PDB file of C-alpha atoms in Angstrom:
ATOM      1  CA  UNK P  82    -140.380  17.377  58.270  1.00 44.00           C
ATOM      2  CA  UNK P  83    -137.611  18.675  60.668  1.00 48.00           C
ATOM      3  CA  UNK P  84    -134.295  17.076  60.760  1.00 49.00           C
ATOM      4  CA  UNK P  85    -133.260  14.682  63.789  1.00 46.00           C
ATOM      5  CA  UNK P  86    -130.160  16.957  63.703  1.00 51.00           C
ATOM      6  CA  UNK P  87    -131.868  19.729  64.614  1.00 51.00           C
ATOM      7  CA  UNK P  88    -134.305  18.994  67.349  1.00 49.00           C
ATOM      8  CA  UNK P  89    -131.827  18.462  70.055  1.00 50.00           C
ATOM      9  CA  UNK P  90    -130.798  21.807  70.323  1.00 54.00           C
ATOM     10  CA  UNK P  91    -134.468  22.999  70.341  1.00 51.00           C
ATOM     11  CA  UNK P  92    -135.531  20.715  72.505  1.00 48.00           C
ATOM     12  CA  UNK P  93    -132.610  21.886  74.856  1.00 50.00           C
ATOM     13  CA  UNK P  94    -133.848  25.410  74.463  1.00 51.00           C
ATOM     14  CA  UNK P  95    -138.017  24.280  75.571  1.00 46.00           C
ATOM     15  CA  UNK P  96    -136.668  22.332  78.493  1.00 44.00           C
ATOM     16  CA  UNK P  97    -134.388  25.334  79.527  1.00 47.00           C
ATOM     17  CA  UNK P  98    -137.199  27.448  79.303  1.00 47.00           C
ATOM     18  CA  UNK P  99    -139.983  25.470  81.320  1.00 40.00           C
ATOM     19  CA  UNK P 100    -137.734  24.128  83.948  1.00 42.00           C
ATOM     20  CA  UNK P 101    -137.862  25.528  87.454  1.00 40.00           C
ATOM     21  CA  UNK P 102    -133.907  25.822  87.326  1.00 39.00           C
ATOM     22  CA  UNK P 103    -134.991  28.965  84.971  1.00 42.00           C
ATOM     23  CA  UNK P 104    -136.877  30.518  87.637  1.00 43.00           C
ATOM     24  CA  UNK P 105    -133.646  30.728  89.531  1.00 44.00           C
ATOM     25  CA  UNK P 106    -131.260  33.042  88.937  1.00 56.00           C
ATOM     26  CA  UNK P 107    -128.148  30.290  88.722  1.00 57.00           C
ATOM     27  CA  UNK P 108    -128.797  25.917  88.744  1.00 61.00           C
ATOM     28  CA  UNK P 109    -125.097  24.744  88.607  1.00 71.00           C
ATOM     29  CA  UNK P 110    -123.743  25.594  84.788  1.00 87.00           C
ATOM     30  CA  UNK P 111    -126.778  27.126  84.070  1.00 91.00           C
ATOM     31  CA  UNK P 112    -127.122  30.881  84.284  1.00 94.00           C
ATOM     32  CA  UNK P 113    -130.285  33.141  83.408  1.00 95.00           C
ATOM     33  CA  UNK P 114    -128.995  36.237  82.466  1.00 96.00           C
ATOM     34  CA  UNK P 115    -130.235  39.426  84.197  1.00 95.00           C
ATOM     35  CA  UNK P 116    -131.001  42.098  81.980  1.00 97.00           C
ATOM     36  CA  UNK P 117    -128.850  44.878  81.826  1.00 97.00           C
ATOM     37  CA  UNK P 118    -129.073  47.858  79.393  1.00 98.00           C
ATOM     38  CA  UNK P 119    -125.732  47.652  76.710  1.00 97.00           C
ATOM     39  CA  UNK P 120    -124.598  50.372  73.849  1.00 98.00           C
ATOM     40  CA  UNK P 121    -122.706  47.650  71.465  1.00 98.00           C
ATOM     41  CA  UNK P 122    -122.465  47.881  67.594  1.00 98.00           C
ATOM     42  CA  UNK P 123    -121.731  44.835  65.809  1.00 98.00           C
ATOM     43  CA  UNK P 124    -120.521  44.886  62.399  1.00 98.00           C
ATOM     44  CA  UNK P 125    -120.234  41.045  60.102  1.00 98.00           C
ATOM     45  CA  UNK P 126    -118.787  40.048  56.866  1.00 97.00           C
ATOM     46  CA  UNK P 127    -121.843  37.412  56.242  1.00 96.00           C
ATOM     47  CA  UNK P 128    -122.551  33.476  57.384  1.00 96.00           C
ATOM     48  CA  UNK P 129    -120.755  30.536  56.801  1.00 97.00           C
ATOM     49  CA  UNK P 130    -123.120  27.779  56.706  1.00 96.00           C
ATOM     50  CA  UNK P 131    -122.713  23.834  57.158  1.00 97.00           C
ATOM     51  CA  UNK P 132    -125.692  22.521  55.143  1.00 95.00           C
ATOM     52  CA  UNK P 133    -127.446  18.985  56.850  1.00 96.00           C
ATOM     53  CA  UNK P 134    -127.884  17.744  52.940  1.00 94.00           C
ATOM     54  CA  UNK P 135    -124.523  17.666  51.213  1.00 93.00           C
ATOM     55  CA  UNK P 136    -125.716  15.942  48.067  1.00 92.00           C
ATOM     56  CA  UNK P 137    -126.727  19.425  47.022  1.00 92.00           C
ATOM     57  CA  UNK P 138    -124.934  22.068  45.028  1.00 93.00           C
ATOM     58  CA  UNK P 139    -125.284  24.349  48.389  1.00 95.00           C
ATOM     59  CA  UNK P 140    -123.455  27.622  48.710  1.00 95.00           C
ATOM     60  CA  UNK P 141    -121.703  27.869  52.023  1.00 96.00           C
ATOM     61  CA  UNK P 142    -119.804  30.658  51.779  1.00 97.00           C
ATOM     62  CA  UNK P 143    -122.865  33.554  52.248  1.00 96.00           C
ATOM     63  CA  UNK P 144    -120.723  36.572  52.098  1.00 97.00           C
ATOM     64  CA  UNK P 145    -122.277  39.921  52.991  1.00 98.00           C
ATOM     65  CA  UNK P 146    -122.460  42.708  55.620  1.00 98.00           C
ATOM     66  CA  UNK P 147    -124.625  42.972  58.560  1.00 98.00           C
ATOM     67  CA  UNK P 148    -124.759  45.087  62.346  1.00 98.00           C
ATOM     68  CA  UNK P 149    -126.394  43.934  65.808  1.00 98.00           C
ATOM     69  CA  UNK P 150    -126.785  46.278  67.795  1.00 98.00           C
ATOM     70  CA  UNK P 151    -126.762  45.012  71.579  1.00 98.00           C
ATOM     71  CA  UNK P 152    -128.918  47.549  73.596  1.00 98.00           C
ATOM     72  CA  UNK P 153    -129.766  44.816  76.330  1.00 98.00           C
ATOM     73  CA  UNK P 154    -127.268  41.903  78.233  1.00 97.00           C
ATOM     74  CA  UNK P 155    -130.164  39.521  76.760  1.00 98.00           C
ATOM     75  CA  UNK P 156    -131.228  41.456  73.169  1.00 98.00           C
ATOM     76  CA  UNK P 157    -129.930  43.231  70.334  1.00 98.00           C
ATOM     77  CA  UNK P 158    -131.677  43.871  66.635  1.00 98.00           C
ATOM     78  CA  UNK P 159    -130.194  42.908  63.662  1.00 98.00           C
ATOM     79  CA  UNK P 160    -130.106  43.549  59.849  1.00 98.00           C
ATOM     80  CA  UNK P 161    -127.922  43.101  57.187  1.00 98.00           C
ATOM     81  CA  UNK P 162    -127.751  41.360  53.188  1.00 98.00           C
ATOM     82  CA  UNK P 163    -125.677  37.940  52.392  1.00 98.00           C
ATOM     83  CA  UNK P 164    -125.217  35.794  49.298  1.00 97.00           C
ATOM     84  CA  UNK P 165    -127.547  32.868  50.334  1.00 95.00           C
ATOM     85  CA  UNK P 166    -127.010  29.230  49.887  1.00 94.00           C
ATOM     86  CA  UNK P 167    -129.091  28.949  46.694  1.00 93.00           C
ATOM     87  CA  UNK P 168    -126.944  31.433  45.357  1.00 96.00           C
ATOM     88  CA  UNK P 169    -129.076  34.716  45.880  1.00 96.00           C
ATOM     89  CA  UNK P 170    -128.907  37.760  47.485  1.00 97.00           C
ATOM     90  CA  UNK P 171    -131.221  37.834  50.951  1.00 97.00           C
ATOM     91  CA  UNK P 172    -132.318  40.323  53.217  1.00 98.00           C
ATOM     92  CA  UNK P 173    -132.615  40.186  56.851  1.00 98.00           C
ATOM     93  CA  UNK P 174    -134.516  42.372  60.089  1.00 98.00           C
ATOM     94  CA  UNK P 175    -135.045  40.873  63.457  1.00 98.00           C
ATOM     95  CA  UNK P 176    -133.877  40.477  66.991  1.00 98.00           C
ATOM     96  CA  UNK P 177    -131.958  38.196  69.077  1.00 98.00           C
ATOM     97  CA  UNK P 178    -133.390  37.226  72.659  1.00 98.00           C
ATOM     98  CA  UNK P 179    -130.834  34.928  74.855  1.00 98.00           C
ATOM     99  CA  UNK P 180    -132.068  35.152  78.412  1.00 98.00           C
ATOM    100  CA  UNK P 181    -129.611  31.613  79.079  1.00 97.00           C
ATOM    101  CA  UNK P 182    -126.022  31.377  79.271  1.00 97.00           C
ATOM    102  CA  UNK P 183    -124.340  27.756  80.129  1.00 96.00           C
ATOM    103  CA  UNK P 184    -120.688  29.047  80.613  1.00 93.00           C
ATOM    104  CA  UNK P 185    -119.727  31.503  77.750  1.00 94.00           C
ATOM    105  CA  UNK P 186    -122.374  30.565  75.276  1.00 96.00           C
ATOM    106  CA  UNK P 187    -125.697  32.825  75.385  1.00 97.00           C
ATOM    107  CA  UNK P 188    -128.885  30.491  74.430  1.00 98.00           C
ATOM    108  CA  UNK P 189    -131.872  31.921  73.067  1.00 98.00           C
ATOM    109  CA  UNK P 190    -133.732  32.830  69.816  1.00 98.00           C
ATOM    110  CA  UNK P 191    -133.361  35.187  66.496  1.00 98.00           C
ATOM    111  CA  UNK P 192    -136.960  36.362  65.208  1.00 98.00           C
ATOM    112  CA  UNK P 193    -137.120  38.044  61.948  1.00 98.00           C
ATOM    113  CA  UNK P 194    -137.977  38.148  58.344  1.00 97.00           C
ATOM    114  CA  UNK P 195    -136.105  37.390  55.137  1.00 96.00           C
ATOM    115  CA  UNK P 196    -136.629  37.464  51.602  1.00 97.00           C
ATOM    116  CA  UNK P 197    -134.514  36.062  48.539  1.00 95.00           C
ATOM    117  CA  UNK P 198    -135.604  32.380  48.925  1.00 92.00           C
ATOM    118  CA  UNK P 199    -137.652  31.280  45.817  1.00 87.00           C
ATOM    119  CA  UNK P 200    -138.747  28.338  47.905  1.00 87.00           C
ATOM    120  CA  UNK P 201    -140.313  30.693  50.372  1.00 87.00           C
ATOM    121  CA  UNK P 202    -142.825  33.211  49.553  1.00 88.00           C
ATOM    122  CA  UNK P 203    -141.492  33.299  45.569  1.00 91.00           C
ATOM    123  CA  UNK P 204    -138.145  35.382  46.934  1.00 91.00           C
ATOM    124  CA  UNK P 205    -140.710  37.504  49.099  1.00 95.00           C
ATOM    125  CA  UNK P 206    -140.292  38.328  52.749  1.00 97.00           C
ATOM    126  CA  UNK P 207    -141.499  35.331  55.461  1.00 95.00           C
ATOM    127  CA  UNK P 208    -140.845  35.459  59.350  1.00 96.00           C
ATOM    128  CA  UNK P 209    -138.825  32.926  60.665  1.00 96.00           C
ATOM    129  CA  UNK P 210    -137.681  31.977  64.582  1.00 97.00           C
ATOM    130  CA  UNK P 211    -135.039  30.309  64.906  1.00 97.00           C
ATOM    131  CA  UNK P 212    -132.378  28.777  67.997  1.00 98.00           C
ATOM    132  CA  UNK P 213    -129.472  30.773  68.437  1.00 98.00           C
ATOM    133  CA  UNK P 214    -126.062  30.243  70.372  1.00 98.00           C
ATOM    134  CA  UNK P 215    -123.452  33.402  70.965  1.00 98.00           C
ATOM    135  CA  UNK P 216    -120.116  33.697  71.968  1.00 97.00           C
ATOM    136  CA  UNK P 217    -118.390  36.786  72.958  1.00 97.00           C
ATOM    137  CA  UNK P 218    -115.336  37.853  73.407  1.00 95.00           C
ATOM    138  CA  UNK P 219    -114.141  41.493  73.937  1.00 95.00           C
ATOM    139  CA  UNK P 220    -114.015  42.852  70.217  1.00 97.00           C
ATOM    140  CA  UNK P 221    -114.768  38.903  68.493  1.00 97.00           C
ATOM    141  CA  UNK P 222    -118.095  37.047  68.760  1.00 97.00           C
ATOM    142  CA  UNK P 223    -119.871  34.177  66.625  1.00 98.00           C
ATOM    143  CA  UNK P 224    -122.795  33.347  66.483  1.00 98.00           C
ATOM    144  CA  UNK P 225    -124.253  29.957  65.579  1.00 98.00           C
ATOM    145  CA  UNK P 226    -127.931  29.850  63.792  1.00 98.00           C
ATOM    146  CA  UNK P 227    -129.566  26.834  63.598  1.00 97.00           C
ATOM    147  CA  UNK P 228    -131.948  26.848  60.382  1.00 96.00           C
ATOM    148  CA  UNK P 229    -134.117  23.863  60.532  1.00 95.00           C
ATOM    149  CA  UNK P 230    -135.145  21.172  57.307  1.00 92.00           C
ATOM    150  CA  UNK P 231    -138.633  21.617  56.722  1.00 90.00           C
ATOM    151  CA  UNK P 232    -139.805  19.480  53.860  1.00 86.00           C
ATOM    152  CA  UNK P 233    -138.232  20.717  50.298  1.00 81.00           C
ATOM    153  CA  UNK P 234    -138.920  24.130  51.510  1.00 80.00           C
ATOM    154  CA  UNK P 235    -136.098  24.753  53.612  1.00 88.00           C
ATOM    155  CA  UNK P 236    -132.807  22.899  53.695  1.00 89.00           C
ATOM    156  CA  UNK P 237    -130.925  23.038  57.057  1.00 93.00           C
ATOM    157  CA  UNK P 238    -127.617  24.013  58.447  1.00 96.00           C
ATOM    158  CA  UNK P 239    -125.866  25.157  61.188  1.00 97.00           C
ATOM    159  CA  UNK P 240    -124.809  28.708  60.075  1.00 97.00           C
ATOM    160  CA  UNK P 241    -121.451  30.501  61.769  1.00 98.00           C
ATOM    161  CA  UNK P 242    -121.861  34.280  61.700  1.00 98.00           C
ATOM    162  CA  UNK P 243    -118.322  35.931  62.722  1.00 97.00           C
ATOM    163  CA  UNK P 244    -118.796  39.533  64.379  1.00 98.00           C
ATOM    164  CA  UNK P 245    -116.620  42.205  65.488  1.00 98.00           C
ATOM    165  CA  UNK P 246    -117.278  45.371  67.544  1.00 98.00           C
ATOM    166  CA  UNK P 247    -117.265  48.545  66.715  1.00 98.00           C
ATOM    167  CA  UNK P 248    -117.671  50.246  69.682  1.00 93.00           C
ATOM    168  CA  UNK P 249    -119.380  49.665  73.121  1.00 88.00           C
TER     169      UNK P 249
END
């Protein structure tokens, strides 16, 4: 079952996304973002994550070392390794799409794969899709993941993802 905590946001995101104020270029605070092409490098030092279930030995500190690389205003790809919340090391591939912006934050998605969750494919690779909020400043970004609950085998959180540029 999906947290409460966590459908807001998504439901946010669907609404954006079949609304007629997406068809328009600008509705008031609401801004789709016109693609333009982008040469950005990314570099992170991992996630820290806010887990929805605190009764649980979680870690939240999922150090590590990833890039995005933002070829497009609206997408970049991403990879990278982190210590994960059950206290593994994980994998990730995939690539952000935020076609929204409501002031500074881009809206969108982050589709990908992952492996090092026992819960999931016994530590294996599974896709995952997932809402995604960015902030960017000239040479400091964050992102903010949101990872849903989905019965016991994923635990939510709201994961922070620090970034700095390389070069653009």
């Amino acid at each position: 079952m999906i947290s409460k905590s966590v459908l807001l946001p998504a439901y946010l995101i669907l609404l954006l996304c079949v609304s007629k104020a997406c068809m328009a270029y600008s509705y008031g605070p609401i801004d789709v973002i016109s693609p333009a092409e982008k040469n950005e490098l990314w570099i992170n030092p991992g996630l820290l994550s806010y887990h929805f279930d605190q009764s649980k030995n979680f870690n939240a500190v999922n150090y590590g070392a990833g890039f995005e690389y933002k070829f497009s205003s609206v997408a970049s790809l991403t990879a990278g390794t982190f210590y994960n919340s059950n206290y593994h090391q994980s994998n990730y591939i995939g690539a952000y799409w935020q076609p929204i912006a409501i002031g500074p934050v881009n809206i969108g998605l982050v589709a990908g794969g992952f492996n090092g969750y026992s819960s999931n494919n016994n530590g294996g690779w599974f896709p995952a899709v997932l809402p995604a909020f960015t902030v960017e400043g000239k040479w400091i970004g964050l992102n903010l993941i949101v990872i849903p609950t989905i019965g016991d085998r994923v635990s939510g959180s709201l994961s922070f993802q620090f970034k700095f540029k390389v070069f653009d």
